[in-house]
Amino acid sequence: MSTTTTTTSMTAMAHALNQALRDELDTDAKVLLVGEDIGELGGVFRVTDGLAKDFGPTRVVTSPLGEAGIVGSAIGLAMAGYRPVVEIQFDGFVFPAMNQIVTQLAKYRHRSEGRVSLPVVVRIPVGGGIGAIEHHSESPEAYFAHTPGLRVVCPSTPQEAYTLMRAAIRCEDPVIFLEPKKAYWSKGPVDRAAGAASREQLDRARVAREGDALTIATYGALTATALKAADELAAEGTEVEVIDLRTIAPLDHETVVASVRRTGRLVIAHEASQSGGIGGELAARVQRDAFFELEAPVLRVTGYDTPYPASRLEEEWLPGLDRLLDACDASLAY
Amino acid sequence: MEPTLDLRAALRDMILARRVDTEAIALQRQGELGLWPSMLGQEGAQVGAGSALRPRDVVFPTYREHAVAWCFGVDPVQLLGLFRGTTMGGWDPAERGFQLYTLVIGAQTLHAVGYAMGIVRDGDVGTGDPDRDRAVLVFLGDGALSEGETNEAFVWAAAQNLPVVFFCQNNQWAISAPFSVQSRVPAAQRASGFGFPGVQVDGNDVAACHAATEQALAQARAGGGPTLIEAVTYRRNPHTTSDDDLRYRDAAENDHWRDLDPVDRLRTALLASGEIDDAFLADVAAEEQELAERLRTGCRALPVPAHDDPFLHTLHTMTPELARQREEHLAFVAAGEEGPA
Ligand SMILES: Cc1ncc(C[n+]2csc(CCOP(=O)(O)OP(=O)(O)O)c2C)c(N)n1
């Protein structure tokens, strides 16, 4: 038997997040977790499984049922020197906390002229495609990205989830940490020794696959779909570059622009509805910075401008492989 | 005031509503429903409250009020659509005044307050005419007591003396959080801090729940303002079919409450007093069979909406951009149905 210990193992994203929370709880006594059902139950997605048992009820707190209370009190805890990581149970239930997030959490650094940092992480399971009922499949990222003062992070793989979560907890800014539910149970290698991503990495998009014919920019659960699309196109001899944005705010458009300068084509994909979405912001920046390199209009593949539909309609409503391939074909046809 | 509950009818309603619940769980297990929030054990509270309603009253439910829906005449098949993923609503709230289920905890308490304000402005309170006076009955769980919005609803209801009855089913648990996480005092006691009466009742006693609700609704209709009713009961099944309740509570607690089951309790009492006999129960059982059959076929027959349904109902009038997206989507779906070229 080999004596070399490896730190890499195949891990589901939910578990990778659990490990990141555990490692930060271990490292920094000021870190604490607060949220509905996160204690004994381990959260409805089991992301906090076992943590209450190991760290006790003062560091892993099952809160009363109130999102304004969860975020508002986290603000106070942060003011008192703690680093709260709070859980909102589902995307659709963050809205009672919006006042605290938008009018308080996002603004306090600015108002205190930089004197006060609020290192609060707000974890939110997001996105659809899991056959859920109302309010359990939403993509609220644009609301947060539109609010100056917040960072918005969305990992796409277990490793990304692990390193970005640790970085988010260490970050001095409030971070809205979006966890794509559809990716919770897909496994990937996780190297715990990789530790936390640096602050700089937290602001950087990741080239998930290299190519020179076209760029797909996406994030979260759709990254896997984009990689599949790239595989299919590669089989036809078209090499597509896939960029996983990782952070939605700040938006690393430079990485996308650099890619588009080589490929001349950009398809942006996100689940959230189109109008006012992140895709529009990215498209505007890319046409400003790479206007002369563009061979085709920037195309978007997104959710439609309707409420998230009943689950029997979601498969076609959500941007999936076919719609992404159609958009790539349309871009390549210019 | 003499309570008007017909106990035989109440028992029948409780048994039939329970059958809706058990059939729905079975349908979920068969993959026909994505999820089901069971109300097993809460029939006494719900039938007690639901049977106190008058046709002109309005109900604002959460997502677990299956027996109230039953009492208020909502087709139980329609309750299934939301959980089957064929609809985001499932019934016409205007038809009976049974509003759509609310999944965001506490949100409906404020809607109830607003509706009650409307009733006051319409002059439908305190006229003494039983065909005119109306009230609002809003349901909430013990967990909902912690939401800011619920507390705002209490403040508004009190400040404006509104014809609204808050019916809190304290089933002891908000998913995994016991009542002690939400409150140090009984829910009913909260009301006095807001300036209106709070009543605690045995939620597994259908007659007590009925009497309390009937009285509170009568007071509301007469212009006497809001009441908070706390029906102390127990959620015997997991929170929903996706929950694993043995992670946070032990089976012994459940056994204790099973012995206090509201349906068994009433059935035993009525058999003992001779108000019902085996023939009555056989009739109800036959009705149950029919209902179960109707639910099974009805569930499978619930129409899947057309692909453009979300586009048609997003705004009153479709915008040109949305119309474009609708065309694009329909073309995409049609191409998929043709299969690969
Ligand atoms: C605003 C909001 N936050 C969180 C949730 C997730 N959630 C659904 S039900 C529930 C517990 C509700 O408990 P309670 O109010 O006691 O009602 P019960 O389910 O026991 O009937 C939670 C936390 C939600 N639906 N809405």
Short mmCIF file of N, CA, C and O in Angstrom, two decimals, chain A residues 127-228:
data_model
loop_
_atom_site.label_atom_id
_atom_site.label_comp_id
_atom_site.label_asym_id
_atom_site.label_seq_id
_atom_site.Cartn_x
_atom_site.Cartn_y
_atom_site.Cartn_z
N GLY A 127 -31.40 28.26 -9.26
CA GLY A 127 -31.58 27.65 -10.56
C GLY A 127 -32.57 26.52 -10.61
O GLY A 127 -33.04 26.03 -9.59
N GLY A 128 -32.90 26.14 -11.83
CA GLY A 128 -33.97 25.17 -12.06
C GLY A 128 -33.49 23.86 -12.61
O GLY A 128 -32.34 23.47 -12.44
N GLY A 129 -34.44 23.21 -13.27
CA GLY A 129 -34.12 21.93 -13.90
C GLY A 129 -34.17 20.75 -12.95
O GLY A 129 -33.68 19.68 -13.27
N ILE A 130 -34.77 20.96 -11.78
CA ILE A 130 -34.85 19.85 -10.83
C ILE A 130 -36.30 19.46 -10.54
O ILE A 130 -36.58 18.75 -9.59
N GLY A 131 -37.22 19.94 -11.37
CA GLY A 131 -38.63 19.54 -11.21
C GLY A 131 -39.28 20.09 -9.95
O GLY A 131 -40.20 19.49 -9.42
N ALA A 132 -38.85 21.23 -9.50
CA ALA A 132 -39.36 21.77 -8.23
C ALA A 132 -40.61 22.60 -8.45
O ALA A 132 -41.00 22.90 -9.58
N ILE A 133 -41.24 22.99 -7.33
CA ILE A 133 -42.42 23.83 -7.42
C ILE A 133 -42.02 25.30 -7.34
O ILE A 133 -40.84 25.64 -7.24
N GLU A 134 -43.05 26.15 -7.35
CA GLU A 134 -42.86 27.60 -7.36
C GLU A 134 -41.82 28.08 -6.33
O GLU A 134 -41.77 27.58 -5.22
N HIS A 135 -41.04 29.07 -6.73
CA HIS A 135 -40.03 29.72 -5.86
C HIS A 135 -38.81 28.85 -5.57
O HIS A 135 -37.99 29.21 -4.74
N HIS A 136 -38.71 27.69 -6.21
CA HIS A 136 -37.59 26.80 -5.92
C HIS A 136 -36.66 26.64 -7.13
O HIS A 136 -35.88 25.71 -7.18
N SER A 137 -36.78 27.52 -8.12
CA SER A 137 -35.98 27.35 -9.34
C SER A 137 -35.51 28.68 -9.92
O SER A 137 -35.22 28.77 -11.09
N GLU A 138 -35.44 29.68 -9.09
CA GLU A 138 -35.22 31.03 -9.60
C GLU A 138 -33.73 31.35 -9.79
O GLU A 138 -32.87 30.74 -9.17
N SER A 139 -33.50 32.35 -10.62
CA SER A 139 -32.13 32.82 -10.85
C SER A 139 -32.08 34.32 -10.57
O SER A 139 -32.23 35.13 -11.47
N PRO A 140 -31.89 34.69 -9.32
CA PRO A 140 -32.01 36.10 -8.94
C PRO A 140 -30.72 36.91 -9.06
O PRO A 140 -30.64 38.02 -8.54
N GLU A 141 -29.71 36.39 -9.75
CA GLU A 141 -28.39 37.03 -9.68
C GLU A 141 -28.35 38.48 -10.14
O GLU A 141 -27.59 39.28 -9.59
N ALA A 142 -29.18 38.81 -11.12
CA ALA A 142 -29.10 40.18 -11.65
C ALA A 142 -29.50 41.23 -10.61
O ALA A 142 -28.98 42.33 -10.60
N TYR A 143 -30.44 40.86 -9.73
CA TYR A 143 -30.83 41.82 -8.68
C TYR A 143 -29.61 42.20 -7.84
O TYR A 143 -29.42 43.35 -7.46
N PHE A 144 -28.81 41.19 -7.54
CA PHE A 144 -27.64 41.45 -6.68
C PHE A 144 -26.54 42.15 -7.47
O PHE A 144 -25.91 43.07 -6.97
N ALA A 145 -26.32 41.68 -8.70
CA ALA A 145 -25.25 42.29 -9.50
C ALA A 145 -25.55 43.76 -9.77
O ALA A 145 -24.65 44.56 -10.00
N HIS A 146 -26.82 44.11 -9.75
CA HIS A 146 -27.21 45.49 -10.01
C HIS A 146 -27.01 46.38 -8.77
O HIS A 146 -27.19 47.58 -8.84
N THR A 147 -26.65 45.76 -7.67
CA THR A 147 -26.50 46.52 -6.43
C THR A 147 -25.02 46.72 -6.13
O THR A 147 -24.33 45.78 -5.74
N PRO A 148 -24.51 47.93 -6.32
CA PRO A 148 -23.09 48.17 -6.03
C PRO A 148 -22.78 47.85 -4.56
O PRO A 148 -23.59 48.11 -3.68
N GLY A 149 -21.62 47.25 -4.36
CA GLY A 149 -21.21 46.92 -3.00
C GLY A 149 -21.30 45.44 -2.68
O GLY A 149 -20.84 45.02 -1.63
N LEU A 150 -21.90 44.70 -3.58
CA LEU A 150 -22.00 43.25 -3.36
C LEU A 150 -21.11 42.52 -4.35
O LEU A 150 -20.97 42.94 -5.50
N ARG A 151 -20.56 41.42 -3.91
CA ARG A 151 -19.93 40.49 -4.82
C ARG A 151 -20.90 39.35 -5.05
O ARG A 151 -21.58 38.92 -4.13
N VAL A 152 -20.92 38.86 -6.27
CA VAL A 152 -21.82 37.75 -6.60
C VAL A 152 -20.99 36.64 -7.22
O VAL A 152 -20.30 36.86 -8.22
N VAL A 153 -21.02 35.49 -6.59
CA VAL A 153 -20.18 34.36 -7.00
C VAL A 153 -21.07 33.17 -7.33
O VAL A 153 -22.07 32.94 -6.65
N CYS A 154 -20.70 32.42 -8.36
CA CYS A 154 -21.47 31.23 -8.70
C CYS A 154 -20.54 30.14 -9.24
O CYS A 154 -20.07 30.23 -10.37
N PRO A 155 -20.25 29.13 -8.44
CA PRO A 155 -19.32 28.08 -8.89
C PRO A 155 -20.01 27.11 -9.85
O PRO A 155 -21.23 27.01 -9.88
N SER A 156 -19.19 26.38 -10.59
CA SER A 156 -19.75 25.43 -11.56
C SER A 156 -19.30 23.99 -11.31
O SER A 156 -19.88 23.07 -11.85
N THR A 157 -18.25 23.80 -10.52
CA THR A 157 -17.76 22.44 -10.25
C THR A 157 -17.52 22.31 -8.75
O THR A 157 -17.42 23.32 -8.05
N PRO A 158 -17.38 21.08 -8.26
CA PRO A 158 -17.08 20.91 -6.83
C PRO A 158 -15.79 21.62 -6.41
O PRO A 158 -15.76 22.26 -5.36
N GLN A 159 -14.77 21.56 -7.23
CA GLN A 159 -13.52 22.22 -6.86
C GLN A 159 -13.72 23.74 -6.77
O GLN A 159 -13.26 24.39 -5.83
N GLU A 160 -14.39 24.28 -7.77
CA GLU A 160 -14.68 25.72 -7.75
C GLU A 160 -15.49 26.07 -6.51
O GLU A 160 -15.26 27.09 -5.86
N ALA A 161 -16.46 25.24 -6.22
CA ALA A 161 -17.32 25.50 -5.06
C ALA A 161 -16.47 25.54 -3.80
O ALA A 161 -16.62 26.43 -2.96
N TYR A 162 -15.55 24.60 -3.69
CA TYR A 162 -14.71 24.52 -2.50
C TYR A 162 -13.81 25.75 -2.36
O TYR A 162 -13.82 26.44 -1.33
N THR A 163 -13.06 26.04 -3.39
CA THR A 163 -12.09 27.14 -3.26
C THR A 163 -12.78 28.50 -3.21
O THR A 163 -12.37 29.38 -2.46
N LEU A 164 -13.84 28.65 -3.99
CA LEU A 164 -14.52 29.95 -3.99
C LEU A 164 -15.26 30.20 -2.68
O LEU A 164 -15.31 31.33 -2.19
N MET A 165 -15.82 29.14 -2.10
CA MET A 165 -16.50 29.33 -0.82
C MET A 165 -15.50 29.78 0.24
O MET A 165 -15.75 30.71 1.01
N ARG A 166 -14.35 29.12 0.26
CA ARG A 166 -13.35 29.53 1.26
C ARG A 166 -12.90 30.96 1.02
O ARG A 166 -12.75 31.73 1.98
N ALA A 167 -12.74 31.32 -0.22
CA ALA A 167 -12.33 32.70 -0.53
C ALA A 167 -13.43 33.69 -0.15
O ALA A 167 -13.16 34.78 0.37
N ALA A 168 -14.67 33.29 -0.40
CA ALA A 168 -15.79 34.18 -0.09
C ALA A 168 -15.84 34.47 1.41
O ALA A 168 -16.08 35.60 1.84
N ILE A 169 -15.59 33.43 2.21
CA ILE A 169 -15.65 33.62 3.66
C ILE A 169 -14.52 34.53 4.13
O ILE A 169 -14.68 35.32 5.05
N ARG A 170 -13.37 34.45 3.44
CA ARG A 170 -12.23 35.29 3.83
C ARG A 170 -12.31 36.71 3.27
O ARG A 170 -11.53 37.58 3.66
N CYS A 171 -13.21 36.88 2.35
CA CYS A 171 -13.32 38.18 1.68
C CYS A 171 -13.90 39.23 2.63
O CYS A 171 -14.78 38.94 3.43
N GLU A 172 -13.40 40.44 2.54
CA GLU A 172 -13.89 41.51 3.41
C GLU A 172 -15.22 42.09 2.95
O GLU A 172 -15.87 42.83 3.68
N ASP A 173 -15.61 41.77 1.74
CA ASP A 173 -16.87 42.32 1.21
C ASP A 173 -18.01 41.32 1.41
O ASP A 173 -17.77 40.12 1.52
N PRO A 174 -19.23 41.83 1.41
CA PRO A 174 -20.37 40.91 1.39
C PRO A 174 -20.37 40.12 0.09
O PRO A 174 -20.17 40.69 -0.99
N VAL A 175 -20.60 38.81 0.20
CA VAL A 175 -20.63 37.96 -0.98
C VAL A 175 -21.98 37.24 -1.05
O VAL A 175 -22.39 36.61 -0.08
N ILE A 176 -22.62 37.37 -2.19
CA ILE A 176 -23.82 36.57 -2.45
C ILE A 176 -23.31 35.32 -3.17
O ILE A 176 -22.77 35.41 -4.28
N PHE A 177 -23.42 34.19 -2.51
CA PHE A 177 -22.82 32.97 -3.03
C PHE A 177 -23.93 32.06 -3.57
O PHE A 177 -24.70 31.49 -2.80
N LEU A 178 -24.00 31.98 -4.88
CA LEU A 178 -25.10 31.25 -5.52
C LEU A 178 -24.67 29.81 -5.81
O LEU A 178 -23.66 29.59 -6.49
N GLU A 179 -25.43 28.87 -5.28
CA GLU A 179 -25.07 27.46 -5.44
C GLU A 179 -26.05 26.79 -6.40
O GLU A 179 -27.23 26.65 -6.08
N PRO A 180 -25.57 26.42 -7.58
CA PRO A 180 -26.50 25.83 -8.55
C PRO A 180 -26.98 24.45 -8.10
O PRO A 180 -26.21 23.51 -8.06
N LYS A 181 -28.28 24.40 -7.76
CA LYS A 181 -28.84 23.14 -7.22
C LYS A 181 -28.63 21.97 -8.14
O LYS A 181 -28.41 20.86 -7.71
N LYS A 182 -28.75 22.25 -9.44
CA LYS A 182 -28.68 21.15 -10.39
C LYS A 182 -27.30 20.50 -10.34
O LYS A 182 -27.14 19.34 -10.71
N ALA A 183 -26.31 21.25 -9.86
CA ALA A 183 -24.94 20.72 -9.81
C ALA A 183 -24.58 20.16 -8.44
O ALA A 183 -23.49 19.63 -8.26
N TYR A 184 -25.49 20.27 -7.46
CA TYR A 184 -25.17 19.85 -6.09
C TYR A 184 -24.67 18.41 -6.03
O TYR A 184 -23.80 18.07 -5.25
N TRP A 185 -25.28 17.53 -6.82
CA TRP A 185 -24.95 16.11 -6.67
C TRP A 185 -24.04 15.59 -7.76
O TRP A 185 -23.76 14.41 -7.82
N SER A 186 -23.54 16.47 -8.65
CA SER A 186 -22.59 15.95 -9.64
C SER A 186 -21.18 16.02 -9.05
O SER A 186 -20.79 16.99 -8.41
N LYS A 187 -20.47 14.95 -9.28
CA LYS A 187 -19.17 14.81 -8.63
C LYS A 187 -18.03 15.28 -9.50
O LYS A 187 -18.11 15.27 -10.72
N GLY A 188 -16.97 15.70 -8.85
CA GLY A 188 -15.75 16.09 -9.54
C GLY A 188 -14.61 15.99 -8.55
O GLY A 188 -14.84 15.86 -7.34
N PRO A 189 -13.39 16.08 -9.04
CA PRO A 189 -12.26 16.01 -8.13
C PRO A 189 -12.18 17.28 -7.27
O PRO A 189 -12.41 18.38 -7.77
N VAL A 190 -11.91 17.08 -5.99
CA VAL A 190 -11.71 18.24 -5.12
C VAL A 190 -10.39 18.05 -4.37
O VAL A 190 -10.18 17.03 -3.71
N ASP A 191 -9.54 19.04 -4.52
CA ASP A 191 -8.27 19.03 -3.80
C ASP A 191 -8.38 20.02 -2.65
O ASP A 191 -8.34 21.23 -2.85
N ARG A 192 -8.53 19.48 -1.46
CA ARG A 192 -8.70 20.36 -0.29
C ARG A 192 -7.42 21.13 0.01
O ARG A 192 -7.48 22.22 0.58
N ALA A 193 -6.29 20.55 -0.38
CA ALA A 193 -5.03 21.24 -0.11
C ALA A 193 -4.89 22.51 -0.95
O ALA A 193 -4.08 23.38 -0.64
N ALA A 194 -5.71 22.60 -1.99
CA ALA A 194 -5.66 23.81 -2.82
C ALA A 194 -6.09 25.03 -2.00
O ALA A 194 -5.80 26.17 -2.36
N GLY A 195 -6.77 24.78 -0.90
CA GLY A 195 -7.14 25.88 -0.01
C GLY A 195 -8.15 26.82 -0.63
O GLY A 195 -8.91 26.45 -1.51
N ALA A 196 -8.09 28.05 -0.17
CA ALA A 196 -9.02 29.04 -0.66
C ALA A 196 -8.48 29.69 -1.92
O ALA A 196 -7.27 29.83 -2.08
N ALA A 197 -9.36 30.07 -2.81
CA ALA A 197 -8.93 30.90 -3.93
C ALA A 197 -8.50 32.25 -3.38
O ALA A 197 -9.00 32.70 -2.35
N SER A 198 -7.59 32.88 -4.06
CA SER A 198 -7.17 34.21 -3.60
C SER A 198 -8.27 35.22 -3.97
O SER A 198 -9.14 34.92 -4.77
N ARG A 199 -8.19 36.39 -3.38
CA ARG A 199 -9.13 37.45 -3.70
C ARG A 199 -9.13 37.69 -5.22
O ARG A 199 -10.17 37.83 -5.86
N GLU A 200 -7.91 37.66 -5.81
CA GLU A 200 -7.82 37.93 -7.25
C GLU A 200 -8.57 36.86 -8.05
O GLU A 200 -9.26 37.16 -8.99
N GLN A 201 -8.38 35.59 -7.60
CA GLN A 201 -9.09 34.52 -8.31
C GLN A 201 -10.59 34.70 -8.22
O GLN A 201 -11.34 34.35 -9.13
N LEU A 202 -11.00 35.22 -7.08
CA LEU A 202 -12.43 35.43 -6.86
C LEU A 202 -13.00 36.40 -7.90
O LEU A 202 -14.18 36.39 -8.19
N ASP A 203 -12.15 37.22 -8.44
CA ASP A 203 -12.59 38.20 -9.43
C ASP A 203 -12.31 37.77 -10.86
O ASP A 203 -12.48 38.56 -11.79
N ARG A 204 -11.85 36.55 -11.04
CA ARG A 204 -11.41 36.14 -12.38
C ARG A 204 -12.28 35.06 -12.96
O ARG A 204 -12.59 34.07 -12.29
N ALA A 205 -12.64 35.23 -14.22
CA ALA A 205 -13.32 34.15 -14.92
C ALA A 205 -12.31 33.04 -15.20
O ALA A 205 -11.09 33.25 -15.12
N ARG A 206 -12.83 31.88 -15.54
CA ARG A 206 -11.98 30.71 -15.74
C ARG A 206 -12.23 30.19 -17.15
O ARG A 206 -13.38 30.05 -17.58
N VAL A 207 -11.14 29.94 -17.87
CA VAL A 207 -11.31 29.33 -19.19
C VAL A 207 -11.48 27.83 -18.95
O VAL A 207 -10.54 27.14 -18.56
N ALA A 208 -12.68 27.33 -19.14
CA ALA A 208 -12.97 25.93 -18.83
C ALA A 208 -12.57 25.02 -19.98
O ALA A 208 -12.35 23.83 -19.80
N ARG A 209 -12.51 25.59 -21.18
CA ARG A 209 -12.05 24.81 -22.33
C ARG A 209 -11.54 25.80 -23.37
O ARG A 209 -12.17 26.84 -23.58
N GLU A 210 -10.45 25.49 -24.01
CA GLU A 210 -9.89 26.42 -24.99
C GLU A 210 -10.38 26.09 -26.39
O GLU A 210 -10.67 24.94 -26.72
N GLY A 211 -10.47 27.13 -27.20
CA GLY A 211 -10.89 26.95 -28.58
C GLY A 211 -10.73 28.26 -29.32
O GLY A 211 -10.52 29.31 -28.69
N ASP A 212 -10.81 28.24 -30.67
CA ASP A 212 -10.60 29.50 -31.38
C ASP A 212 -11.71 29.87 -32.35
O ASP A 212 -11.64 30.87 -33.04
N ALA A 213 -12.77 29.04 -32.40
CA ALA A 213 -13.81 29.32 -33.38
C ALA A 213 -14.94 30.19 -32.82
O ALA A 213 -15.60 30.93 -33.56
N LEU A 214 -15.16 30.11 -31.55
CA LEU A 214 -16.30 30.81 -30.94
C LEU A 214 -16.11 30.76 -29.43
O LEU A 214 -15.50 29.83 -28.90
N THR A 215 -16.64 31.79 -28.75
CA THR A 215 -16.57 31.80 -27.28
C THR A 215 -17.96 31.65 -26.70
O THR A 215 -18.89 32.34 -27.14
N ILE A 216 -18.09 30.74 -25.76
CA ILE A 216 -19.33 30.68 -24.96
C ILE A 216 -18.97 31.18 -23.57
O ILE A 216 -18.03 30.69 -22.95
N ALA A 217 -19.71 32.18 -23.10
CA ALA A 217 -19.50 32.66 -21.73
C ALA A 217 -20.74 32.29 -20.92
O ALA A 217 -21.87 32.56 -21.33
N THR A 218 -20.51 31.64 -19.80
CA THR A 218 -21.64 31.21 -18.98
C THR A 218 -21.17 31.06 -17.54
O THR A 218 -20.05 31.47 -17.19
N TYR A 219 -22.03 30.49 -16.69
CA TYR A 219 -21.64 30.24 -15.30
C TYR A 219 -22.61 29.24 -14.69
O TYR A 219 -23.65 28.93 -15.25
N GLY A 220 -22.22 28.74 -13.53
CA GLY A 220 -23.09 27.83 -12.78
C GLY A 220 -23.37 26.54 -13.53
O GLY A 220 -22.52 26.02 -14.27
N ALA A 221 -24.59 26.04 -13.36
CA ALA A 221 -24.95 24.72 -13.90
C ALA A 221 -24.82 24.68 -15.42
O ALA A 221 -24.59 23.62 -16.00
N LEU A 222 -24.98 25.83 -16.07
CA LEU A 222 -24.92 25.84 -17.54
C LEU A 222 -23.50 25.62 -18.08
O LEU A 222 -23.33 25.34 -19.26
N THR A 223 -22.51 25.74 -17.21
CA THR A 223 -21.14 25.51 -17.68
C THR A 223 -20.99 24.08 -18.20
O THR A 223 -20.36 23.85 -19.25
N ALA A 224 -21.59 23.13 -17.48
CA ALA A 224 -21.50 21.73 -17.92
C ALA A 224 -22.18 21.57 -19.28
O ALA A 224 -21.68 20.84 -20.16
N THR A 225 -23.31 22.25 -19.47
CA THR A 225 -24.02 22.18 -20.75
C THR A 225 -23.15 22.78 -21.86
O THR A 225 -23.08 22.24 -22.98
N ALA A 226 -22.49 23.90 -21.55
CA ALA A 226 -21.64 24.55 -22.55
C ALA A 226 -20.47 23.64 -22.94
O ALA A 226 -20.09 23.57 -24.11
N LEU A 227 -19.94 22.94 -21.97
CA LEU A 227 -18.84 22.02 -22.27
C LEU A 227 -19.31 20.87 -23.16
O LEU A 227 -18.60 20.41 -24.05
N LYS A 228 -20.55 20.43 -22.92
CA LYS A 228 -21.13 19.39 -23.79
C LYS A 228 -21.29 19.91 -25.21
O LYS A 228 -21.00 19.21 -26.19
#
